[in-house]
Every structure is written in C-alpha cells, then in structure tokens.
Coordinates of C-alpha atoms in Angstrom, one line a residue:
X1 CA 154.4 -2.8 -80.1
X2 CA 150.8 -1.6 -80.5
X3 CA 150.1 0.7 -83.1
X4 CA 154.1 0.1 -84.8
X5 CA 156.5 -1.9 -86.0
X6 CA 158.5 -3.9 -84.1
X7 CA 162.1 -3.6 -85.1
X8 CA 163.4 -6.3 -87.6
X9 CA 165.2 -8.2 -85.3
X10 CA 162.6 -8.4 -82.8
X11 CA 160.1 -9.3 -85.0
X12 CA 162.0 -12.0 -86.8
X13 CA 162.8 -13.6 -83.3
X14 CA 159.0 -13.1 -81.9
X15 CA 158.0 -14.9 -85.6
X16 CA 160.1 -18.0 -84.7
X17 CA 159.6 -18.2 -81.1
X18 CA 155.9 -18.1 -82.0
X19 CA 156.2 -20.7 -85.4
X20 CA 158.3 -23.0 -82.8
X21 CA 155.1 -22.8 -80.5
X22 CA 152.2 -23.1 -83.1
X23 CA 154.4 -26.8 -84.4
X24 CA 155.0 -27.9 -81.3
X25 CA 150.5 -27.3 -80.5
X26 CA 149.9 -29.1 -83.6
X27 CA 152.2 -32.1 -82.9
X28 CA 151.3 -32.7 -79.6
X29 CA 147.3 -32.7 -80.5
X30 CA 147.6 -34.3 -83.5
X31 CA 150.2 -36.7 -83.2
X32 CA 151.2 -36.5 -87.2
X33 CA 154.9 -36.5 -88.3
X34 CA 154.3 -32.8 -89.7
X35 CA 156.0 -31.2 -92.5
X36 CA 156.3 -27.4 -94.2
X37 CA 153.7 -29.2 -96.9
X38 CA 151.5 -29.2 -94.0
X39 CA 150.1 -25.7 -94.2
X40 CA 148.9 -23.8 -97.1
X41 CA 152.0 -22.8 -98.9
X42 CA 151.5 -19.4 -100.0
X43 CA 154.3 -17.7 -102.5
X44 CA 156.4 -15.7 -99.7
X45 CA 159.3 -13.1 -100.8
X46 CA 162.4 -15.3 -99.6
X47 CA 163.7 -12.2 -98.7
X48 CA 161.3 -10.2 -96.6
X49 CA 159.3 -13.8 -95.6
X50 CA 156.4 -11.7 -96.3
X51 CA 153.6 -12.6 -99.0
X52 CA 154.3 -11.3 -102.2
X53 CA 151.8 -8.4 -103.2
X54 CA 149.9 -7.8 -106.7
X55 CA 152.2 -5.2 -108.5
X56 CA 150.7 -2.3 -109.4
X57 CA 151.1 -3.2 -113.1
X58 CA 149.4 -6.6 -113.1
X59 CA 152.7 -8.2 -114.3
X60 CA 151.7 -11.1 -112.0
X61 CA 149.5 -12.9 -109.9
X62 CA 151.2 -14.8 -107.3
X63 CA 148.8 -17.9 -106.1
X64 CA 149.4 -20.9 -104.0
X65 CA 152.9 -22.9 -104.5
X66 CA 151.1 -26.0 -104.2
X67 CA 148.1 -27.8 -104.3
X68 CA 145.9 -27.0 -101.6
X69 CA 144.6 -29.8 -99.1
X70 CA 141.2 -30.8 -98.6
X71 CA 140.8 -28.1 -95.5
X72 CA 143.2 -25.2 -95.1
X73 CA 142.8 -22.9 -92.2
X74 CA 145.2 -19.6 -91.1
X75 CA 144.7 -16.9 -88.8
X76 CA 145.6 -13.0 -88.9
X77 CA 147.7 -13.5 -85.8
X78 CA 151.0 -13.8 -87.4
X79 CA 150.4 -9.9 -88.9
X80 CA 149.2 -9.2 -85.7
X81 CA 152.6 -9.9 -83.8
X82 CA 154.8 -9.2 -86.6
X83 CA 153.4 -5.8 -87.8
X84 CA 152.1 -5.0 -83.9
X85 CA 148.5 -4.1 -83.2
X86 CA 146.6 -2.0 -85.7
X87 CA 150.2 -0.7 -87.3
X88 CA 149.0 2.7 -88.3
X89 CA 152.2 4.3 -89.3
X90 CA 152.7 1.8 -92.2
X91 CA 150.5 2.0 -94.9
X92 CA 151.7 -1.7 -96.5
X93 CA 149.3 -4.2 -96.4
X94 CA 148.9 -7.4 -94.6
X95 CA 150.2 -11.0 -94.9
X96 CA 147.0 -12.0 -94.0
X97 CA 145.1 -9.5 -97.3
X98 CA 147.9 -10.6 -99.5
X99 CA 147.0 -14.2 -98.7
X100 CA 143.5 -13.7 -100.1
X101 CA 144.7 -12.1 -103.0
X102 CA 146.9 -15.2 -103.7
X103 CA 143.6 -17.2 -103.6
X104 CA 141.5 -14.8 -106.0
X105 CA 145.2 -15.6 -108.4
X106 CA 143.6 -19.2 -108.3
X107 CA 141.1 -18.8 -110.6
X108 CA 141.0 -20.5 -113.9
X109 CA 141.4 -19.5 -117.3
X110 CA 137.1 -18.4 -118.3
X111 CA 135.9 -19.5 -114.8
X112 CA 133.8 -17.3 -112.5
X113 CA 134.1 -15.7 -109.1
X114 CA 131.1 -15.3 -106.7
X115 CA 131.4 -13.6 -103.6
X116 CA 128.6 -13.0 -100.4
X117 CA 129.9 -10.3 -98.3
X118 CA 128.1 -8.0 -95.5
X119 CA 130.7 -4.8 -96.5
X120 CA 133.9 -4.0 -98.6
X121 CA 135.9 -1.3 -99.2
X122 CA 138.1 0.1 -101.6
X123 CA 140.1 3.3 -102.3
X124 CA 139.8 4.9 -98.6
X125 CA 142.2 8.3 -98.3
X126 CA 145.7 9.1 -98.5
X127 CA 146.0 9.2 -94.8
X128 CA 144.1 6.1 -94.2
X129 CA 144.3 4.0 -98.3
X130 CA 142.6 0.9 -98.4
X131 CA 146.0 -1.1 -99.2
X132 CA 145.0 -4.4 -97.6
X133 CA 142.2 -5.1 -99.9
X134 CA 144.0 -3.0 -102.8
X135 CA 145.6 -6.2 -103.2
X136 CA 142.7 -8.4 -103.3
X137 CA 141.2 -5.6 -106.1
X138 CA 144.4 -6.2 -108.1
X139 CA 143.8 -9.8 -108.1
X140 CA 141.0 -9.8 -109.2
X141 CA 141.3 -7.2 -111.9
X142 CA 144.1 -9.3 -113.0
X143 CA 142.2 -12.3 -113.4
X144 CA 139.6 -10.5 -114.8
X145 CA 141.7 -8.8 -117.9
X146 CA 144.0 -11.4 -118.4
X147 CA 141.9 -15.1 -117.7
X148 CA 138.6 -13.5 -118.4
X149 CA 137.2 -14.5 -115.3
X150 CA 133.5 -13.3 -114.7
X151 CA 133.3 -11.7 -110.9
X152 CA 129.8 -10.7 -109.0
X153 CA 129.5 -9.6 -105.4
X154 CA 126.2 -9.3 -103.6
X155 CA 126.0 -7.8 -100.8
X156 CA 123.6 -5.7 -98.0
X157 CA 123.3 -2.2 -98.9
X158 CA 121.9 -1.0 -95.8
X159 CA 123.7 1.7 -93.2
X160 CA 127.2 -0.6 -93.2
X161 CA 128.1 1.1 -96.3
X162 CA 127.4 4.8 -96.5
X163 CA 127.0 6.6 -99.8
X164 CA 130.8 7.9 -100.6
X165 CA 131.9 4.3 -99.5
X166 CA 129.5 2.8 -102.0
X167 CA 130.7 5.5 -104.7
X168 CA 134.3 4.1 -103.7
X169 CA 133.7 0.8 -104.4
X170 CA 131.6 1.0 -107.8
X171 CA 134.4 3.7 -109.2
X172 CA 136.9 1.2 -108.5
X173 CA 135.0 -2.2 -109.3
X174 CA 132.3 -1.5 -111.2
X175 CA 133.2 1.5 -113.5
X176 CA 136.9 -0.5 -113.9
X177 CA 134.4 -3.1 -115.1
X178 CA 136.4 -5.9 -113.2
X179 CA 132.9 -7.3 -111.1
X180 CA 129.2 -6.4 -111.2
X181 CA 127.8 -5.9 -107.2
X182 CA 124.1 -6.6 -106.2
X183 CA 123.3 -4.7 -103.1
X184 CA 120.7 -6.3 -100.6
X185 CA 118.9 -4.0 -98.0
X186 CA 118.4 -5.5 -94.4
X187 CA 119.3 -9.1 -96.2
X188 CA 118.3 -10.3 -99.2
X189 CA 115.5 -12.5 -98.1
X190 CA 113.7 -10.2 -96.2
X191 CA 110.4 -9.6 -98.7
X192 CA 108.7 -6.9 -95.6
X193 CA 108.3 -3.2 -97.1
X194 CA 109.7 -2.4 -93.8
X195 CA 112.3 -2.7 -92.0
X196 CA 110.5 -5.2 -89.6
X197 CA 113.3 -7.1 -88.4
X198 CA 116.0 -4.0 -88.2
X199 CA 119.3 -6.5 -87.2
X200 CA 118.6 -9.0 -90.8
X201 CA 121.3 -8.0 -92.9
X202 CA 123.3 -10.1 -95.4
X203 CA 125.8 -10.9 -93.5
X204 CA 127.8 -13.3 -95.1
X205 CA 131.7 -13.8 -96.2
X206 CA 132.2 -16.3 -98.5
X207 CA 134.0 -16.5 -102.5
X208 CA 133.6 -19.0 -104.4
X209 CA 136.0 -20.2 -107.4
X210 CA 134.2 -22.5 -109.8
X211 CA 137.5 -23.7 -111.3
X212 CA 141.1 -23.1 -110.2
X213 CA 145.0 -23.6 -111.4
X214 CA 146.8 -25.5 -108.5
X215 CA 146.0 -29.0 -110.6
X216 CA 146.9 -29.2 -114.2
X217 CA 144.8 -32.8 -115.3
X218 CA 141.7 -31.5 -117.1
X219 CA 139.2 -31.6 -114.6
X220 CA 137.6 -28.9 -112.7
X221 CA 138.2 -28.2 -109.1
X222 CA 136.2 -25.6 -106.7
X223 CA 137.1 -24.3 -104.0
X224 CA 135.4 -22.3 -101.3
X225 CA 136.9 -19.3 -99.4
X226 CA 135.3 -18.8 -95.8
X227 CA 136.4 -16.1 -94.0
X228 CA 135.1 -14.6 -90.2
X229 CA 136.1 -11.0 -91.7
X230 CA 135.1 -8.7 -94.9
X231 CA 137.6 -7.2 -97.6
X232 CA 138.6 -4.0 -95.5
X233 CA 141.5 -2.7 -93.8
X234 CA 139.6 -1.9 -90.5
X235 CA 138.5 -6.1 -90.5
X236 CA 142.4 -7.3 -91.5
X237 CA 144.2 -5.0 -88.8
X238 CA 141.8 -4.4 -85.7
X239 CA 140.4 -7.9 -85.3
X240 CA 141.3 -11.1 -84.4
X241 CA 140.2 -13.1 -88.0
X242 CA 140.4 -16.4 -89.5
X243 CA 140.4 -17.6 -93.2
X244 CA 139.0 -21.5 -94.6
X245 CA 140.0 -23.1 -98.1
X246 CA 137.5 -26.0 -98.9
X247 CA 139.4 -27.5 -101.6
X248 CA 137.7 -29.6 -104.2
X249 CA 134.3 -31.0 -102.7
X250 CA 132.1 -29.9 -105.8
X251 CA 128.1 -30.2 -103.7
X252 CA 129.7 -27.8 -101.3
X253 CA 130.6 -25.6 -104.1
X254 CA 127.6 -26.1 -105.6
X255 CA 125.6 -25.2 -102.3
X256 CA 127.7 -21.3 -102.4
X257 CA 127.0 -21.5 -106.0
X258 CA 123.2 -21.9 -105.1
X259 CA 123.4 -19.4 -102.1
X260 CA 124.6 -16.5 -104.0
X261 CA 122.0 -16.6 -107.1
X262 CA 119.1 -17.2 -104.6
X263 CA 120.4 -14.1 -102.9
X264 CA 120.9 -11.8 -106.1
X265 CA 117.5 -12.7 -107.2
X266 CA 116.5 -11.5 -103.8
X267 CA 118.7 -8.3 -104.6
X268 CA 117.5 -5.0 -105.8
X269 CA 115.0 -2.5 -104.7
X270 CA 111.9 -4.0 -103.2
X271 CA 109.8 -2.3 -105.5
X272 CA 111.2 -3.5 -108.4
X273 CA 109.6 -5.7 -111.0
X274 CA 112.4 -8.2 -110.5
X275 CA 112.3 -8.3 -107.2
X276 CA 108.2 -9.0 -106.8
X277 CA 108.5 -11.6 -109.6
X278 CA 111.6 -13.6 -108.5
X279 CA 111.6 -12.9 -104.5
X280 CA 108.3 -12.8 -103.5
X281 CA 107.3 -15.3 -105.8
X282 CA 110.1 -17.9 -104.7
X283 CA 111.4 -18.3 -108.2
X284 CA 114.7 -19.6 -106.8
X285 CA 117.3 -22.0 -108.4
X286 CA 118.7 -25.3 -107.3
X287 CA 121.7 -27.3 -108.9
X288 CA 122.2 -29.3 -105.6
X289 CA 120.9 -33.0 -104.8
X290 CA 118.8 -30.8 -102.0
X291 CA 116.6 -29.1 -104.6
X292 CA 115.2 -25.8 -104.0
X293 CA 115.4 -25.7 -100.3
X294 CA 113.4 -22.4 -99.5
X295 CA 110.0 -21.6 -97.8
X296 CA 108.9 -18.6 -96.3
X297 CA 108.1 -17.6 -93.0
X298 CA 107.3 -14.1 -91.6
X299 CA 107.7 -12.6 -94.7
X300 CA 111.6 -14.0 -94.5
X301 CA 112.8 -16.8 -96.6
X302 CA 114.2 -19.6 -94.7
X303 CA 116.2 -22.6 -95.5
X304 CA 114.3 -25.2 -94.6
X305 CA 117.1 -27.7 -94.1
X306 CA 119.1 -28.1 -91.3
X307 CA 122.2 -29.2 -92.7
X308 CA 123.3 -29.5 -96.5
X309 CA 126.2 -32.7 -96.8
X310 CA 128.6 -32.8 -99.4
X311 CA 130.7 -34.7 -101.5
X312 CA 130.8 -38.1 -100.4
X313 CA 133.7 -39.3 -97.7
X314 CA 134.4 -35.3 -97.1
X315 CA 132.6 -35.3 -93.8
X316 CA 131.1 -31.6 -94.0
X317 CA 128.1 -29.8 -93.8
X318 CA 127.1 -26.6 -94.4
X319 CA 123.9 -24.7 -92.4
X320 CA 122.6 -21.6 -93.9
X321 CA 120.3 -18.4 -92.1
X322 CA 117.5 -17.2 -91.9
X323 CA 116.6 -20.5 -90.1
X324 CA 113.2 -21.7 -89.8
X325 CA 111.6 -21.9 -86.9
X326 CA 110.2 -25.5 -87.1
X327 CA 111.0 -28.7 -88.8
X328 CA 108.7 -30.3 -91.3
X329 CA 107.2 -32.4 -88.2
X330 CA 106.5 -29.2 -86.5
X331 CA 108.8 -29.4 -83.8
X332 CA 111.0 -26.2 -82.6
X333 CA 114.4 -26.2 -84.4
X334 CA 117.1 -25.1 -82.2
X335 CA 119.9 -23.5 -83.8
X336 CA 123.3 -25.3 -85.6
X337 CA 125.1 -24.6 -82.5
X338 CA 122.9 -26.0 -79.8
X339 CA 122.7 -29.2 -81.4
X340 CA 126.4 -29.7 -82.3
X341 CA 126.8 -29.5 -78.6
X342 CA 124.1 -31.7 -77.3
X343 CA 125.4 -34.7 -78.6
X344 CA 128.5 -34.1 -76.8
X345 CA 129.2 -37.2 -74.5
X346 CA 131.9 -35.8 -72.8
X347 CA 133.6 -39.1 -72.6
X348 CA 135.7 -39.1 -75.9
X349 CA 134.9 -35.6 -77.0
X350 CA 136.4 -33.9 -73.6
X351 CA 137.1 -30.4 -74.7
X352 CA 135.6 -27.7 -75.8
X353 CA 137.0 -24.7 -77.6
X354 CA 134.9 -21.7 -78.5
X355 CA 135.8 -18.2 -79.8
X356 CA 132.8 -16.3 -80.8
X357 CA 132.7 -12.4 -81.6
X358 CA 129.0 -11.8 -79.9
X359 CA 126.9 -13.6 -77.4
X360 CA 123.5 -11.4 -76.6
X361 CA 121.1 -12.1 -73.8
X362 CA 118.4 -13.9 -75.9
X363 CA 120.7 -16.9 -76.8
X364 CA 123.2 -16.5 -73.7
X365 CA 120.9 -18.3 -70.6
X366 CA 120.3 -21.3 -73.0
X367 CA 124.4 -21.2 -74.2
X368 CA 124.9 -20.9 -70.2
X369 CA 123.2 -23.9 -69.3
X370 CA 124.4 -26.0 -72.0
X371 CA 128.0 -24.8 -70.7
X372 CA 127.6 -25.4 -67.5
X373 CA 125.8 -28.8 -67.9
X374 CA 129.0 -30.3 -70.4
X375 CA 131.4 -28.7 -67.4
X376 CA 129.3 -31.0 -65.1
X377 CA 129.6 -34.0 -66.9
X378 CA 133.2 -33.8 -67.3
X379 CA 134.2 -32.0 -70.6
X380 CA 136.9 -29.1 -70.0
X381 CA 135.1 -26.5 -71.8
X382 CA 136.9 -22.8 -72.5
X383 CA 134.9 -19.8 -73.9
X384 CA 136.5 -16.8 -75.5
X385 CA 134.5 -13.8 -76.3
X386 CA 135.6 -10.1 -77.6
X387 CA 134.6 -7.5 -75.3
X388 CA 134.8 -4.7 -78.0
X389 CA 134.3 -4.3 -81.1
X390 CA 132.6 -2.5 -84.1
X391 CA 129.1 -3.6 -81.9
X392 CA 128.1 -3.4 -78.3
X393 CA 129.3 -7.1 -78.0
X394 CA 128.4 -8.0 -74.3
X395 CA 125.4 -6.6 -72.4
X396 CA 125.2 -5.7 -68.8
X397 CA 122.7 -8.2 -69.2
X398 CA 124.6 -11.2 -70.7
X399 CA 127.0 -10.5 -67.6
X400 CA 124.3 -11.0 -65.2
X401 CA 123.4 -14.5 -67.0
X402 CA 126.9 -15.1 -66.6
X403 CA 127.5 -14.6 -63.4
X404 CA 124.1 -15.9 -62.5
X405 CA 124.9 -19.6 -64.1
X406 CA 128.3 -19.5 -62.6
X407 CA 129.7 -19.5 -65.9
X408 CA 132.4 -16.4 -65.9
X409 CA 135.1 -18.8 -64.8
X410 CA 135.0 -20.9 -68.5
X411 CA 133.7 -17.6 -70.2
X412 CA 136.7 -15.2 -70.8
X413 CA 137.1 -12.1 -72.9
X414 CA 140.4 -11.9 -75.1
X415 CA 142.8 -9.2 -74.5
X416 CA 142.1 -7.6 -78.6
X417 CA 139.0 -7.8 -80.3
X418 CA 138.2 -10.8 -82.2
X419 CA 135.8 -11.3 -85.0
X420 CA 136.2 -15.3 -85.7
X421 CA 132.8 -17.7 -84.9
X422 CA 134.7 -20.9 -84.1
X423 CA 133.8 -24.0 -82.2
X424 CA 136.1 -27.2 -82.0
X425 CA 134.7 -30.2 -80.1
X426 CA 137.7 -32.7 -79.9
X427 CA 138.8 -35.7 -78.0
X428 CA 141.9 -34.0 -75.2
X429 CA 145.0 -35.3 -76.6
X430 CA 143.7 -35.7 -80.6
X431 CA 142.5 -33.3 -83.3
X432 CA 139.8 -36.8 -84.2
X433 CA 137.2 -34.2 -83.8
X434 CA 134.6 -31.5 -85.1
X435 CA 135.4 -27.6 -86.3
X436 CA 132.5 -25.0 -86.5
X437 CA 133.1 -22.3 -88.8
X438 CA 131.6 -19.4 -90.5
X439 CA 129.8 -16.1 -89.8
X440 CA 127.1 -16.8 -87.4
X441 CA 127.4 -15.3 -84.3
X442 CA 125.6 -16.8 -81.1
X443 CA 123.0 -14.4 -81.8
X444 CA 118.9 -14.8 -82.5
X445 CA 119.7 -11.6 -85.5
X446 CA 122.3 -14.2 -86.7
X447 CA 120.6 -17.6 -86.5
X448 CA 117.1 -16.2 -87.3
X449 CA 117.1 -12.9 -89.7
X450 CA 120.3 -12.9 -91.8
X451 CA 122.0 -14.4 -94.2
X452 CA 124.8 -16.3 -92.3
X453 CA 126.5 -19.3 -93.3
X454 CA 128.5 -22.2 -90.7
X455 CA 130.5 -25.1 -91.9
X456 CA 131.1 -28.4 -90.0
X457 CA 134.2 -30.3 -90.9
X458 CA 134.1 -33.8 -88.8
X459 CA 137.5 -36.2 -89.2
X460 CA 135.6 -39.1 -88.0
X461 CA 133.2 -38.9 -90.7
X462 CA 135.8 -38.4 -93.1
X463 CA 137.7 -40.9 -95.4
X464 CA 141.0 -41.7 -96.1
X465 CA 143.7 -38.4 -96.5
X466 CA 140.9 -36.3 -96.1
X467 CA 140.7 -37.5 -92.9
X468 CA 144.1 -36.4 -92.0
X469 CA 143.4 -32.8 -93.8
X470 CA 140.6 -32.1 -91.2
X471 CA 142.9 -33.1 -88.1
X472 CA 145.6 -31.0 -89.1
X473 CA 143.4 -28.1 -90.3
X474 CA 141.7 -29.0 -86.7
X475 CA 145.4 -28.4 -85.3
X476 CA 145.5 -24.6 -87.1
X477 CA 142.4 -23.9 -85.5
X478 CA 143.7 -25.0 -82.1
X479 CA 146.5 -23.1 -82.5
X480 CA 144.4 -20.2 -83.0
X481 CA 142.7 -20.3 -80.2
X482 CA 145.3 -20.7 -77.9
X483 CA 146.9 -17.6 -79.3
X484 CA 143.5 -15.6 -78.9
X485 CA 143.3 -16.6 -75.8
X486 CA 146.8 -15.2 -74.4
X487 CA 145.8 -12.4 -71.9
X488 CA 142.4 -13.3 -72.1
X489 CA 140.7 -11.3 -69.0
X490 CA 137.5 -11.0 -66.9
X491 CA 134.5 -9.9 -69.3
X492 CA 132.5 -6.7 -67.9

C-alpha cells in the first residue's frame, strides 16, 4: 500500500507473482534457457530475502556473490512493490541502496573510487535519517579504512544542495576523512563569470571502480556504475530508478576515469588561480585512444566527439555533454538520441521503448516528428514520460505539440514518478537490439549545457558471450519498462 508496508504475506506473494512475470518477459523476448546466474547475484539475507545491509560496526562488506557479467541492469521496482510507495513509517533502507553499497564492497585492496554526481545526501534528521545512502557511506568508509581505497566525488555545488545539506555531507565524508568532494557551480565546464546558461549543472551519476574483487587471477578489472538516480533517500523511494554495471571493458573505464579529472580541474571557485590556469586554459588530461577530446564554445567546454567506443567486441559507446554544436566539417550536430533513432528501419528493429523523466518544448516538436514518422513506417513505438516530479516535467506547451502531432496516443505518462532516461530499439520478438542509458534527459539544458553522460550497449555489434550479456541485460530493461508502464495514463 502507498506510503506502508504491505503485510508479510502479501508482500512475499506480490514478490513471486511479480518474479514469475519479469522471467516469463525475459524468456519470451530473449529466447535464452535462463538461470538464477542470469541476474546480478547480490548477497541476500536467506531469511528476510532482503539485501544484507553494512553493519554499523564495519564488521563486513557484503559484495556480489558472483562475478558480474559484461552488462548488468536492475530496477528500484522490486522496493517499490515490496516496501509500497514512498514507505514513510519505516525508516530501514532499500534493496535497491543496499545493492549499491554491495557494489562500493567491490572495490580492491589500494584501488580508487571516482564518483560524478549532481547531489547527495547524508545524515538527514531523526524523523526523516538518510538510511538508504547510510549504507552506501558505510561501504565506502569500510573500504576506505580497511582496503585503503582512495574515494573523490565532484559534484555541482549550485542551489541543489543548500548550505546545512552541504555541512551534512562534509561532517560525514569529508571530516570522517573517508572521500575528498570537488564542488562544481552551474557545471564544471561552464568558464562564464555568470551564470549565462542558468539550467548547466553537473548533472551526472556515475562511480567508477578502477579495480575490483569478484575475480581472483591477478589482473585488474573496472567496472562502471551508471545509475538514472543520485545517493539520497528522496531519489531511492519516490522515483521510478534504474542501476547499470559495465563490467570489465577497461577504454570505457578509462573514458569515466577521464571525465571525472577533466571535471575536477574544472572544479572550484571561478576565481581561483586553479581554476583560470587549468579550465580556462584547457589544461585537460587524456589516457584514452581519443586524446584530449575538448574545445570550447560559448565560453562552455564541449566534447567534441560524438561517440567514444570501447574495448574491442564490447559493442558500446559512451556520449558525453555539453555537446557541441557542430562537427569538425561544420555541419549541425543533432543530439545522441536523434540519431540513434534515425537509422531505425523499422523493418527488423520494429519496436521502440522509451522512458524518459523530462521532454521540454524546445526538443519535443523535433522528438514528435521523429515519433510519428517511425509509427508511419511501421515500428510500434511506446513513450513513457513522468508527469511529476522534483521539476515541472511537462509544459502546457509540450502538450500542445503533443496533441498537435497526434502523438498523445504512443506518449503516456506513468502512474509514479520516474527518473530513468532509457531507450531500447529492438527487433519485436528478440532482445538482438540497442539500450540507451544514462542521465540525459530529452532536454536542450541536458544535451547542450551540462555535464550528462549516455551509454549505448548494441548486441549485434557485440562478440561472443558478451553478446548474450547485452540481450539479457536488454531483457531487464524490458522488464522495466513494462512495469513503469502499468497504469500509465493521459499526460496533462
């Protein structure tokens, strides 16, 4: 029920009934003989069936139970029907905070920890603690202490995080000495004195683990945590959210790696010396086969590639914002999205699943168009949109465009807020397909001004088990959708 727990019972019936429904997605569009190794196996209290938590002690760091796949994908939905919307008369956190805890727990013996994020927060009051990422703290103050892993955040210090949140976070942190924090103001690559472009922020939420524990051979192995939500109790219980392991494909590490020292150069107050040497001056680094990939444009630095691919046979890319606005020939670029769906033939690649947080008017006439022209040519294409949320997400205006291109029939809004920015572009009985994932809304601020990040995992371009690790992570992802989209409604 909303805002409570369902009784024990109920909830261990609604859990199975739901599990039953989420195999029975991913067999039918995948096809694969699928086993419990299939998912990401968490360590789960055989008792309770819940995630075990950090003790308070440190005594333990509960991580994976085996080693991760290529691609891993899981959704907060499972808290959301066991624990019932929002749940604010228990305190306890979530699966889905414990989870990323259980990642942080991954880390290596001496490794390091590097984490873009828009907002966090930590301590909160007694009526309303910060439990769900209280875990996540715990973790990482016990890999800290005990593995001696080195932990930095950067992340945007504007309005999103007022003064006695900020104090919150460096007492517990910062003073505990577990991470250091840069703090970016109206994004990190933003060089104007002003506040020209008011909606740039750093908006990104990724971690990166330059070494982890699942594989015991002597080599290193990365991994990449993507998430659509930040480290806070209000983004794990009010929003629809989804989590992304990249396992093991170093160049995409190495492109995160890159990402966050470009933006803690940028970091700082604009007036400082570091900042006008380093920033302005485009001292930025580059341990990728890309090079340094920046230029500047409106006083905003851009990456100036498109895409950045990875290891070889992994069959991802990664796109970054701020975007520039032209290629090197001098032709418009339009943004990661767009162009994913203009190569759609709609002849194999048949259906189209989106579920994005915000749509505003200055993207949603060309979006409309592009829907309505794939619906013409014969893909089956399904929109899901959240119509609350932390943000005025859909305009009067966006409506009218809506209504206008005859679009409100494939656009829907889901029934609770959701905060995931996913696109999956698949064949209709097969998961042989394309997932777009990230932090980017479909928004100019998004594509254009902040720091945003969107992977694209593609099966066919894939190799070997890898292959197979995309279409079943393709599978989670469908299954995701489908439950966001129960009760969907009318947008208004």
């Amino acid at each position: 029920t909303a805002g409570g727990r369902m009784p024990n019972s109920a909830r261990k019936t609604t859990w199975l009934q739901r599990a039953l429904a989420a195999v029975g997605t991913l067999a039918l569009v995948t096809g694969l003989s699928l086993t419990p190794a299939s998912a990401i196996s968490f360590t789960i209290d055989d008792t309770t069936q819940e995630a075990q938590a950090i003790p308070q002690d440190l005594s333990a760091c509960p991580t994976l139970t085996a080693t991760p796949r290529a691609f891993e994908a899981w959704f907060n939905t499972d808290d959301m029907e066991y624990r019932g919307y929002l749940d604010a008369n228990d305190q306890s956190p979530w699966n889905y905070a414990k989870k990323m805890a259980q990642i942080v727990c991954g880390a290596k013996q001496d490794s390091k920890i590097m984490i873009g994020m828009y907002f966090i927060r930590a301590i909160g009051t007694t009526a309303r603690p910060e439990s769900d990422a209280e875990m996540i703290w715990r973790a990482m103050e016990y890999v800290n202490k005990k593995r001696n892993v080195t932990i930095g955040f950067v992340m945007d210090g504007g309005s999103i995080t007022p003064a006695s949140a900020k104090s919150n976070i460096v007492k517990r942190l910062v003073d505990s000495g577990i991470a250091k924090i840069y703090w970016c103001y109206n994004g990190c690559f933003n060089t104007n004195k002003t506040s020209v472009f008011p909606w740039g922020i750093n908006h990104e939420k990724f971690m990166t683990l330059s070494d982890t524990v699942w594989e015991n051979d002597g080599d290193v192995h990365p991994a990449v945590f993507s998430s659509s939500g930040q480290y806070a109790r209000s983004q794990v219980r009010t929003y629809w959210q989804e989590s992304s392991l990249i396992y093991d494909d170093v160049l995409l590490y190495r492109n995160f790696a890159d990402r966050y020292a470009n933006m803690k150069i940028c970091s700082g107050s604009r007036t400082s010396s570091a900042f006008v040497t380093n920033c302005k001056g485009g001292k930025f680094v580059s341990t990728t086969l890309d090079g340094v990939t920046m230029k500047k444009e409106r006083g905003i630095w851009v990456d100036k590639f498109y895409r950045h691919y990875t290891d070889s046979g992994r069959g991802t890319t990664v796109s970054f914002s701020p975007q520039p606005q032209h290629d090197s020939s001098g032709d418009v670029i339009n943004d990661y999205y767009s162009a994913q769906f203009d190569n759609v033939d709609c002849v194999v690649d048949t259906k189209i699943r989106v579920a994005m947080y915000r749509l505003t008017v200055t993207r949603a006439e060309n979006f409309v168009k592009t829907m309505v022209s794939l619906k013409n040519r014969g893909c089956d294409v399904k929109v899901l949109l959240s119509q609350t949320g932390g943000a005025t997400t859909i305009s009067k205006d966006v409506i009218k465009i809506l209504k206008k291109g005859k679009a409100l029939s494939m656009v829907r809004c889901t029934k609770l807020p959701t905060h995931t920015k996913m696109i999956l572009i698949t064949p209709s009985t097969s998961n042989a397909g394309r997932a777009l994932f990230g932090t980017a809304n479909m928004t100019t601020s998004g594509l254009r001004y902040s720091e945003e990040h969107v992977i694209t995992i593609d099966s066919r371009r894939a190799t070997g088990s890898v292959s197979e690790d995309i279409e079943r992570a393709l599978g989670v992802y469908q299954a995701g959708w489908n439950e966001l989209n129960q009760g969907n409604k009318a947008c208004h």
